[in-house]
JSON list of C-alpha atoms in Angstrom, two decimals:
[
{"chain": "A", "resi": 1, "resn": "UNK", "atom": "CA", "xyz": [120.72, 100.54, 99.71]},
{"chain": "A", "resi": 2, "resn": "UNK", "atom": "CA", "xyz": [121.85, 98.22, 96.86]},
{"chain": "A", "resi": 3, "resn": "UNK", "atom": "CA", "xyz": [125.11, 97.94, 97.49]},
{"chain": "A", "resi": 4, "resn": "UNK", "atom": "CA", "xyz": [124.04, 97.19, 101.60]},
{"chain": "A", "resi": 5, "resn": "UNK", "atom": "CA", "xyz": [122.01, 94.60, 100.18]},
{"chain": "A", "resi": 6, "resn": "UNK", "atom": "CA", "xyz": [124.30, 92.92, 97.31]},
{"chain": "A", "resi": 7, "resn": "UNK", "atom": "CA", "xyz": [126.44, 92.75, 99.72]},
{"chain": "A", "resi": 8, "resn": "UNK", "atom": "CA", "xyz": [124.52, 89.65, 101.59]},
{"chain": "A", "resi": 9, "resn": "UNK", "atom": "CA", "xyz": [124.74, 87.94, 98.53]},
{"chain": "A", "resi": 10, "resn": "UNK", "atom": "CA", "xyz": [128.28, 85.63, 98.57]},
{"chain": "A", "resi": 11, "resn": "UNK", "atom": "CA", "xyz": [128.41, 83.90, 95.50]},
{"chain": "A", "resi": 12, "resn": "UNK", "atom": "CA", "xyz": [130.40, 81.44, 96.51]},
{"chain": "A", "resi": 13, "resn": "UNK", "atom": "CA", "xyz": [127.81, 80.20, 99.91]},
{"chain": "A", "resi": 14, "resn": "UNK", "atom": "CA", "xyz": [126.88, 76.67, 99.70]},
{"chain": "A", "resi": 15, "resn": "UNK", "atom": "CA", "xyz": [123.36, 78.16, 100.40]},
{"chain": "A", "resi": 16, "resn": "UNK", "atom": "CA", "xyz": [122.74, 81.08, 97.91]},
{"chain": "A", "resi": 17, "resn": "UNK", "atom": "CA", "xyz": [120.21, 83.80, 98.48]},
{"chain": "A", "resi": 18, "resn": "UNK", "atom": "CA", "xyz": [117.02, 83.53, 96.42]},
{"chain": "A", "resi": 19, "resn": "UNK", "atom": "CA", "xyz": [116.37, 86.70, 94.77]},
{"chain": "A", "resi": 20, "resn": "UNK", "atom": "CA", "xyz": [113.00, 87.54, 93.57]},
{"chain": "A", "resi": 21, "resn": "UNK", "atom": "CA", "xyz": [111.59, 90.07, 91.70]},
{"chain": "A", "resi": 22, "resn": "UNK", "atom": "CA", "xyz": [108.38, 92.14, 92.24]},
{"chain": "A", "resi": 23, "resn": "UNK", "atom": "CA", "xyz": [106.69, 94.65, 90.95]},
{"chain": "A", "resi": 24, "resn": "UNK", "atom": "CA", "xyz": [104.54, 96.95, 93.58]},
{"chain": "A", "resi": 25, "resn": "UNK", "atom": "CA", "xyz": [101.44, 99.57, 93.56]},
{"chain": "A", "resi": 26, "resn": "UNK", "atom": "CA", "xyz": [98.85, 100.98, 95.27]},
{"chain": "A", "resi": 27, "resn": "UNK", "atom": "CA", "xyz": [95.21, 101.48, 94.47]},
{"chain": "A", "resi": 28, "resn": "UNK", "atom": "CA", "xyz": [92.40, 103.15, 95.70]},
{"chain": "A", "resi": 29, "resn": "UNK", "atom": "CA", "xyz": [89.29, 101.27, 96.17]},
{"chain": "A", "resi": 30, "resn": "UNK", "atom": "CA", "xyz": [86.04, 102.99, 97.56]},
{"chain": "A", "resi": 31, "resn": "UNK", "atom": "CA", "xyz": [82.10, 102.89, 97.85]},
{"chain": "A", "resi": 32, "resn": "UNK", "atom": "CA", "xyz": [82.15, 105.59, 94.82]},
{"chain": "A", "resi": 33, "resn": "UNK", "atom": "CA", "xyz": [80.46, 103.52, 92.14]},
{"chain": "A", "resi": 34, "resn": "UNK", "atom": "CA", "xyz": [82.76, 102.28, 89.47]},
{"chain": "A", "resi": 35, "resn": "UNK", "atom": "CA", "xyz": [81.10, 102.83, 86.30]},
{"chain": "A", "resi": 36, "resn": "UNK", "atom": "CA", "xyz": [81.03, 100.54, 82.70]},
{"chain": "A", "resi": 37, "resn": "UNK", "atom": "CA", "xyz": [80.04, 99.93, 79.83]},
{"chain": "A", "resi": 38, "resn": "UNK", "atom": "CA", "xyz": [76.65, 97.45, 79.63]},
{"chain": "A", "resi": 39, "resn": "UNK", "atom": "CA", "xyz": [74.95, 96.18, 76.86]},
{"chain": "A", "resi": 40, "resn": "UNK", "atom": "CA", "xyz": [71.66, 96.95, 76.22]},
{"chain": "A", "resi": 41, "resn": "UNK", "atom": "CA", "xyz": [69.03, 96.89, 73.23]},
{"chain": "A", "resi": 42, "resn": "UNK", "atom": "CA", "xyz": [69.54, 99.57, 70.47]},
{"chain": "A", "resi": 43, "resn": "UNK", "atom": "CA", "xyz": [68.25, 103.10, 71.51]},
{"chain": "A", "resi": 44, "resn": "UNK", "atom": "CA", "xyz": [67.55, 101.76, 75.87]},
{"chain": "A", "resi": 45, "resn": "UNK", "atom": "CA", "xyz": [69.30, 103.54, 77.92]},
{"chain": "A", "resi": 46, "resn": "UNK", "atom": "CA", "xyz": [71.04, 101.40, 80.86]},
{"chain": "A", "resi": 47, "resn": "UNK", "atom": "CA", "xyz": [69.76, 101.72, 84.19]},
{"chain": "A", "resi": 48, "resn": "UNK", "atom": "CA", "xyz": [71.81, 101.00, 87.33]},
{"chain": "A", "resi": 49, "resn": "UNK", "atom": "CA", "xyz": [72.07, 101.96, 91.04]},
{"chain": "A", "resi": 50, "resn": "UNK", "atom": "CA", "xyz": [75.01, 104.55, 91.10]},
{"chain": "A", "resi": 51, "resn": "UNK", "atom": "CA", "xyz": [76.22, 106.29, 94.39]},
{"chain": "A", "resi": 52, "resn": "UNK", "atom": "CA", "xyz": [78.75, 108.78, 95.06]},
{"chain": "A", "resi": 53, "resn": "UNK", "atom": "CA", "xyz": [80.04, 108.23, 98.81]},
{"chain": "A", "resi": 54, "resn": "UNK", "atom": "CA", "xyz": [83.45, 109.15, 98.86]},
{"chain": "A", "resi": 55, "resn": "UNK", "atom": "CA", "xyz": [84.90, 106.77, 101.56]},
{"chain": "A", "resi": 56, "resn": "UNK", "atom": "CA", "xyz": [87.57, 104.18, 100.25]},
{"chain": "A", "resi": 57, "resn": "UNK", "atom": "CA", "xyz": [90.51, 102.30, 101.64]},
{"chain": "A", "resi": 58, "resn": "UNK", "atom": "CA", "xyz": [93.81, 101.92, 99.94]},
{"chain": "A", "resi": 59, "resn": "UNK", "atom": "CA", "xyz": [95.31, 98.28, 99.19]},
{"chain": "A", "resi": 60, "resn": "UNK", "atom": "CA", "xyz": [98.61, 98.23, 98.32]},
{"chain": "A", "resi": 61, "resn": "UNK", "atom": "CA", "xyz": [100.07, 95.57, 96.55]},
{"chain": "A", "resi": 62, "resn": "UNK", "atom": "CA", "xyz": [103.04, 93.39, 95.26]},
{"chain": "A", "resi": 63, "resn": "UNK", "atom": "CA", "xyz": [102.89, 90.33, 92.41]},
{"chain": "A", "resi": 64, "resn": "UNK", "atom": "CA", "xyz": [105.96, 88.88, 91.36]},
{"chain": "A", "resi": 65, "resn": "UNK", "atom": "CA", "xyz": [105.38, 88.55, 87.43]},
{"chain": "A", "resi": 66, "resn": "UNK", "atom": "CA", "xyz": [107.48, 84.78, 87.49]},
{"chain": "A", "resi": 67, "resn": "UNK", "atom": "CA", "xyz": [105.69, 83.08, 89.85]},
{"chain": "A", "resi": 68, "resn": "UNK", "atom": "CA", "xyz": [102.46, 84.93, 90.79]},
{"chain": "A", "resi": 69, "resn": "UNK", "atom": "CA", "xyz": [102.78, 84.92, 94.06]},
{"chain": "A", "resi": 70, "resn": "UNK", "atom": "CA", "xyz": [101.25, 88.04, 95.59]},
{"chain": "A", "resi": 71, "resn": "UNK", "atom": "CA", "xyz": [101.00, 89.93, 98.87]},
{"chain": "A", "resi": 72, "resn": "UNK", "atom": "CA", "xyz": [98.53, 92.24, 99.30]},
{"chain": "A", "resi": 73, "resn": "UNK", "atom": "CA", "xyz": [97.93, 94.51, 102.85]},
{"chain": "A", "resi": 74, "resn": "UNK", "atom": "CA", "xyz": [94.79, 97.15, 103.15]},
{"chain": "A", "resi": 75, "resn": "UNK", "atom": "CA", "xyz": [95.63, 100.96, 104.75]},
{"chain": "A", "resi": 76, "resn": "UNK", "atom": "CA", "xyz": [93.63, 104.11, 105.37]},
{"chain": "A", "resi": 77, "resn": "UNK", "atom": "CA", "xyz": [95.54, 105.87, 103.84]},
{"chain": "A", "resi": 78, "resn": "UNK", "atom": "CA", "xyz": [98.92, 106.30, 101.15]},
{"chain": "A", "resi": 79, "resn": "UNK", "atom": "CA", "xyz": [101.87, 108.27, 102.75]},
{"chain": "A", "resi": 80, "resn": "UNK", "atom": "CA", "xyz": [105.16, 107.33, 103.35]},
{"chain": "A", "resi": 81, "resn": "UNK", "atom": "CA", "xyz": [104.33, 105.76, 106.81]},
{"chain": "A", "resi": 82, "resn": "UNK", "atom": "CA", "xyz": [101.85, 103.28, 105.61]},
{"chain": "A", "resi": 83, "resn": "UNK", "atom": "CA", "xyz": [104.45, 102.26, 103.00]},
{"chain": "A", "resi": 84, "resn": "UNK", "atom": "CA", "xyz": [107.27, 101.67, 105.02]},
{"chain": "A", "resi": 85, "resn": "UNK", "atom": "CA", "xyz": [104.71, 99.40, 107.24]},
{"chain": "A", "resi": 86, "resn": "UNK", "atom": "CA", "xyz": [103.74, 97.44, 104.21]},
{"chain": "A", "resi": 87, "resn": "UNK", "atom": "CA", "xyz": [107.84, 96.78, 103.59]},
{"chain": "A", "resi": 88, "resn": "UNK", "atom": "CA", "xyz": [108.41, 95.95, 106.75]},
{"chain": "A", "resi": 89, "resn": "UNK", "atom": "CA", "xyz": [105.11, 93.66, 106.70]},
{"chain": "A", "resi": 90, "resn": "UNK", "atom": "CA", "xyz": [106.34, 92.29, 103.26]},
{"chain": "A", "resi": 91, "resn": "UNK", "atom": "CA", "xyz": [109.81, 91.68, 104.74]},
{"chain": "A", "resi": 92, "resn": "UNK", "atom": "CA", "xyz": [108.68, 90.09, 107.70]},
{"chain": "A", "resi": 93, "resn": "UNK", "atom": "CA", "xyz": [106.79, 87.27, 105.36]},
{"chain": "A", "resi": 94, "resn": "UNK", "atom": "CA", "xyz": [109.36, 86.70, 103.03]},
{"chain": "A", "resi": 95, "resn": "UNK", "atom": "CA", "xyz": [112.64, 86.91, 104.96]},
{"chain": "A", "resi": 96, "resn": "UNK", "atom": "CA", "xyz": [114.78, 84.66, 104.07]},
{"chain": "A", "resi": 97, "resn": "UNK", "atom": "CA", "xyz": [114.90, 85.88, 100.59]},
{"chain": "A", "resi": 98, "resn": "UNK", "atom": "CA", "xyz": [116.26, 89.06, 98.60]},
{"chain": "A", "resi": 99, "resn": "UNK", "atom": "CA", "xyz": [113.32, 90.57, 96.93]},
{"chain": "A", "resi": 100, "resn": "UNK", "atom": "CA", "xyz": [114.17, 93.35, 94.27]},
{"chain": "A", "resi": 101, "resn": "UNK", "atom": "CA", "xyz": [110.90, 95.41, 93.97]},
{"chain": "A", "resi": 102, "resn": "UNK", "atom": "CA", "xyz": [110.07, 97.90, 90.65]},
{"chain": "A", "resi": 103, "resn": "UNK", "atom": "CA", "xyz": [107.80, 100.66, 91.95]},
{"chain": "A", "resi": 104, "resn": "UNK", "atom": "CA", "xyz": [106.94, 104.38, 91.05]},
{"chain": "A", "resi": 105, "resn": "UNK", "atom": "CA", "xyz": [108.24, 107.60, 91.63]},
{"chain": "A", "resi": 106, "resn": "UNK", "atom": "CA", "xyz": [105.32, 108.34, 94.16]},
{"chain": "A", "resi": 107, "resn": "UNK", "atom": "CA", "xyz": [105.64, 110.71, 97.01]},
{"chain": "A", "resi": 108, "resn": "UNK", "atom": "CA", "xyz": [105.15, 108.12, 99.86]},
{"chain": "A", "resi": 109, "resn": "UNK", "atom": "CA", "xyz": [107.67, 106.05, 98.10]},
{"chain": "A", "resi": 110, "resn": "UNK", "atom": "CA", "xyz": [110.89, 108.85, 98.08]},
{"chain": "A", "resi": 111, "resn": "UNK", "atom": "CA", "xyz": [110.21, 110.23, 102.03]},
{"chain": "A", "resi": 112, "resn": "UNK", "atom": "CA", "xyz": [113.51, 111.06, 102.92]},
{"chain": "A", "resi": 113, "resn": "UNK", "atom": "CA", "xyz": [112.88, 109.41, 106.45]},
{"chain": "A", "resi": 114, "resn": "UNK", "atom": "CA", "xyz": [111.71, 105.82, 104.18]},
{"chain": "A", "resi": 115, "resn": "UNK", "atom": "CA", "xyz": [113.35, 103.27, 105.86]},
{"chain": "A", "resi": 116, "resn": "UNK", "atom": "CA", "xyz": [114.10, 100.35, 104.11]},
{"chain": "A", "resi": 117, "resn": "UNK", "atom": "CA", "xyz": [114.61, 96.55, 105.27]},
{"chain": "A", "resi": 118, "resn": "UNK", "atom": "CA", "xyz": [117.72, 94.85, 104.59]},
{"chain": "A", "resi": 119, "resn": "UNK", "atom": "CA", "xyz": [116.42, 92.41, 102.30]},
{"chain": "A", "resi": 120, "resn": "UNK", "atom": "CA", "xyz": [114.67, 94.66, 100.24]},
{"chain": "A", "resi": 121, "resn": "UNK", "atom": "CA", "xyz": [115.77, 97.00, 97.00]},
{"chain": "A", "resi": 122, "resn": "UNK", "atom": "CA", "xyz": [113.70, 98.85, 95.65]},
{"chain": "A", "resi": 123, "resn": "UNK", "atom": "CA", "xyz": [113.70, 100.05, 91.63]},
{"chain": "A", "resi": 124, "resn": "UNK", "atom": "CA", "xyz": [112.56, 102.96, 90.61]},
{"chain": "A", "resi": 125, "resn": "UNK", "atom": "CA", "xyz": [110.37, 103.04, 86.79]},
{"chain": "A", "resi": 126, "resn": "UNK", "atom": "CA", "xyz": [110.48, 105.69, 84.75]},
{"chain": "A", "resi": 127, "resn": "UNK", "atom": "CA", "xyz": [108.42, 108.62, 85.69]},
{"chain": "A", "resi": 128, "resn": "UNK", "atom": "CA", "xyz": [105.33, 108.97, 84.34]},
{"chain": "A", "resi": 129, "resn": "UNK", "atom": "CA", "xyz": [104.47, 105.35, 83.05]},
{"chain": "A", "resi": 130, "resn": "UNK", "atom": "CA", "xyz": [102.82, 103.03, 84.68]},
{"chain": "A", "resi": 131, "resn": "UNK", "atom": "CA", "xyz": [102.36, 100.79, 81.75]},
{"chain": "A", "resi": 132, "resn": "UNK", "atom": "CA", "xyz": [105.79, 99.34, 82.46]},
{"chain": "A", "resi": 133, "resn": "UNK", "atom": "CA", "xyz": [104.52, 97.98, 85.78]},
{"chain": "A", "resi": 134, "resn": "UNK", "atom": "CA", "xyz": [102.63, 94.92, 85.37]},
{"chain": "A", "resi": 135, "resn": "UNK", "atom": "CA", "xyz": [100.62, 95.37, 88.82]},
{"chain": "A", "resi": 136, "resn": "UNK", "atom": "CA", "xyz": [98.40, 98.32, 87.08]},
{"chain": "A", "resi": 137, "resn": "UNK", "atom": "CA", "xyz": [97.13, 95.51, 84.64]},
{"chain": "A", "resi": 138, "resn": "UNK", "atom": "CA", "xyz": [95.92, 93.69, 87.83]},
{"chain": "A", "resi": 139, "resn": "UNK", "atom": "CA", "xyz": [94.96, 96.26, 89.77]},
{"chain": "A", "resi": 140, "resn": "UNK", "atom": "CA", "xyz": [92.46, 96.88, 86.54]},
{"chain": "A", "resi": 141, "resn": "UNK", "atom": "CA", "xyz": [91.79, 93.71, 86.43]},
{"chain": "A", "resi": 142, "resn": "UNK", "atom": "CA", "xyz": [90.60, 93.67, 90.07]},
{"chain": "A", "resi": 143, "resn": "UNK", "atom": "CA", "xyz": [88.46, 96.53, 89.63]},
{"chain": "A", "resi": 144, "resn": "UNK", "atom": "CA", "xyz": [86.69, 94.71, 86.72]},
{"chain": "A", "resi": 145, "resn": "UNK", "atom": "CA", "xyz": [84.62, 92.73, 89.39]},
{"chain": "A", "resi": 146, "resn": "UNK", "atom": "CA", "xyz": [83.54, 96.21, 91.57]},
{"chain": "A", "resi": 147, "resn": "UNK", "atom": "CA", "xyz": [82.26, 97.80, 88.24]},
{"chain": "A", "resi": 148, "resn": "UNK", "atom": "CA", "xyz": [78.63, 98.82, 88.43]},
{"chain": "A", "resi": 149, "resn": "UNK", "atom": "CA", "xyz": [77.97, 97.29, 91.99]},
{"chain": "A", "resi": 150, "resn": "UNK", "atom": "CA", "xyz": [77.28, 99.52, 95.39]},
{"chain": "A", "resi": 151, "resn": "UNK", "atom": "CA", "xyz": [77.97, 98.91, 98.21]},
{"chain": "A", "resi": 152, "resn": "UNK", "atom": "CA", "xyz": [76.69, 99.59, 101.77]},
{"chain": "A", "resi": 153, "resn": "UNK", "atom": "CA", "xyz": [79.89, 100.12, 103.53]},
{"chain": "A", "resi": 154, "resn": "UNK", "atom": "CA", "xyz": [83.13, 99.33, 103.56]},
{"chain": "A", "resi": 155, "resn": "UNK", "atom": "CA", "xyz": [83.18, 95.96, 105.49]},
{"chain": "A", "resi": 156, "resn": "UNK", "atom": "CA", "xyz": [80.90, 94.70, 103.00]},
{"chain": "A", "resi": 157, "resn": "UNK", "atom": "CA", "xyz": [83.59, 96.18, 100.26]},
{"chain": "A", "resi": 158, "resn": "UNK", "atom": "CA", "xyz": [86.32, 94.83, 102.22]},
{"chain": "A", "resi": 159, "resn": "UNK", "atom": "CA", "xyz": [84.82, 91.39, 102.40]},
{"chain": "A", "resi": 160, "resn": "UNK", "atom": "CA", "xyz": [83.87, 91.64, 98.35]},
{"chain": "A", "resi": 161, "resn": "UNK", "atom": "CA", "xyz": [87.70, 92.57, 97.94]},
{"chain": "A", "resi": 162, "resn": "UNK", "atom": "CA", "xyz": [88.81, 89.74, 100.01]},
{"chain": "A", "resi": 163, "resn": "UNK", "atom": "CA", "xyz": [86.80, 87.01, 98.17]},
{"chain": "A", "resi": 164, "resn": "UNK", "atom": "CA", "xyz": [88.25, 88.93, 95.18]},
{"chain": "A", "resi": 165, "resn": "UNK", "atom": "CA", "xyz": [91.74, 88.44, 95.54]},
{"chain": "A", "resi": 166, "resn": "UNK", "atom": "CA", "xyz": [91.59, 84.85, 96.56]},
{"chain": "A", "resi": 167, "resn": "UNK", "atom": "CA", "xyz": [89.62, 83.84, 93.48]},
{"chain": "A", "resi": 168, "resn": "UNK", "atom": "CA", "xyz": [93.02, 84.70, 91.76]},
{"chain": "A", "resi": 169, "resn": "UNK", "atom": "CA", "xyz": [95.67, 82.11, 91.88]},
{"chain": "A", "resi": 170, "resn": "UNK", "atom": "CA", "xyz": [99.30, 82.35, 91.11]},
{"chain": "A", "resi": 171, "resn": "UNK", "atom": "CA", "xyz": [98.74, 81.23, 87.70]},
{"chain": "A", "resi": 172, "resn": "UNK", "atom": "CA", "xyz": [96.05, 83.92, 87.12]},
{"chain": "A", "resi": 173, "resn": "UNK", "atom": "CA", "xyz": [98.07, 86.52, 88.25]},
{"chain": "A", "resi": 174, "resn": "UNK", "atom": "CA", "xyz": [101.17, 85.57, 86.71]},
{"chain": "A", "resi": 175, "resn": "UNK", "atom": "CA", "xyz": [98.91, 85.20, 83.13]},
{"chain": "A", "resi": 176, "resn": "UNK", "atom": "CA", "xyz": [98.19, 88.43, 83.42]},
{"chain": "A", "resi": 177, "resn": "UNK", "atom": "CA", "xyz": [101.52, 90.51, 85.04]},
{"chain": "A", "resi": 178, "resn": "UNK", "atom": "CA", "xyz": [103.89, 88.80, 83.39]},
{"chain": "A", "resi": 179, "resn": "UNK", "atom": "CA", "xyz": [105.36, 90.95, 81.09]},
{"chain": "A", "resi": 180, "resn": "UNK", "atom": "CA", "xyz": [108.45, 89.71, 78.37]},
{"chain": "A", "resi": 181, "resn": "UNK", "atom": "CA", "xyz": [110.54, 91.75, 78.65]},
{"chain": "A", "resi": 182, "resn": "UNK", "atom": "CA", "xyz": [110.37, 91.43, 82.65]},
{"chain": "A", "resi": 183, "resn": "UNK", "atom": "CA", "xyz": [110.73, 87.81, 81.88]},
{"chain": "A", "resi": 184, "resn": "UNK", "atom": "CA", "xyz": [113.67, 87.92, 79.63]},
{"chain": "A", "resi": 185, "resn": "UNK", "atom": "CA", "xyz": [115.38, 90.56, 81.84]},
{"chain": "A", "resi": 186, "resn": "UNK", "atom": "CA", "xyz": [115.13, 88.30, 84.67]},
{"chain": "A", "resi": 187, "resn": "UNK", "atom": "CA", "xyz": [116.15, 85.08, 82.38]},
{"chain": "A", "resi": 188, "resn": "UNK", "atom": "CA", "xyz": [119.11, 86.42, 81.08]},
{"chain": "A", "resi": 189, "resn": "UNK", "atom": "CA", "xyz": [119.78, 87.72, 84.82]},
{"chain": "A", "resi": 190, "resn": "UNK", "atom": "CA", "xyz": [119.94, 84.25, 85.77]},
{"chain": "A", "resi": 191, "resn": "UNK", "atom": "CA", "xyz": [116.99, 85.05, 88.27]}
]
């Protein structure tokens, strides 16, 4: 895949190929009540409305950690299927460019029938930490504005998510995913 894809990029063009770099996840989001911490008098116990419904929709996600542009597309469910849709979504709106993107060694992300646009590479992390991926800081961030509410169903979460993630600009996002060493990997990369 990354030599297919290296091998659109000629050098020596009088109209280079951007190349971008993005960093992808997946959360789940669902009418369970997120619980935290509230601030109360000394010795009162909080009270809120709490439910335990167990539907939820996954968003999937990509932020580019330079820039902080983001693209963000809702599914049912996570499996390999979904995320190949969500590429070939992501590829569809950003076309004209290269787009390098760091994601996790999750199961819907190594299905051996994954198939992968032409303009995309994909990087796998480390196993087994997702602190080195700059989209868990916004997912948490995100989830920040769900904690402690309930909600009726999920249109009404889907339209609270929605309002959500257009309150953030690119310079909020890119405050918080942009990472240093991302940054000075990419500097030095000339990217």
């Amino acid at each position: 895949q990354i030599e297919n894809s290296l091998s659109l990029i000629d050098k020596s063009s009088e109209n280079p190929i951007n190349i971008r770099y993005w960093c992808q996840d997946e959360t789940r989001i669902g009418l369970k009540t997120i619980t935290g911490k509230v601030i109360t008098a000394c010795g009162v116990k909080p009270v809120g409305l709490y439910q335990w419904l167990f539907k939820y929709l996954w968003l999937y996600g990509l932020v580019e950690p330079k820039t902080g542009d983001s693209f963000f597309y809702e599914f049912s469910h996570l499996d390999t299927v979904c995320f190949e849709k969500f590429l070939e979504l992501f590829s569809q709106a950003y076309s004209n460019e290269i787009h390098i993107i760091q994601l996790d060694n999750g199961r819907a992300h190594l299905g051996l029938d994954l198939s992968i646009p032409d303009n995309i590479i994909l990087l796998f992390q480390p196993p087994y930490c997702p602190e080195v991926n700059p989209i868990e800081r916004f997912w948490k961030e995100v989830k920040k504005f769900l904690k402690n509410k309930v909600f009726d169903s999920l249109d009404f979460l889907r339209r609270k998510l929605s309002n959500i993630l257009a309150e953030f600009t690119p310079a909020d996002i890119a405050s918080i995913t942009e990472f240093d060493f991302i940054l000075d990997a990419l500097s030095v990369a000339g990217l």
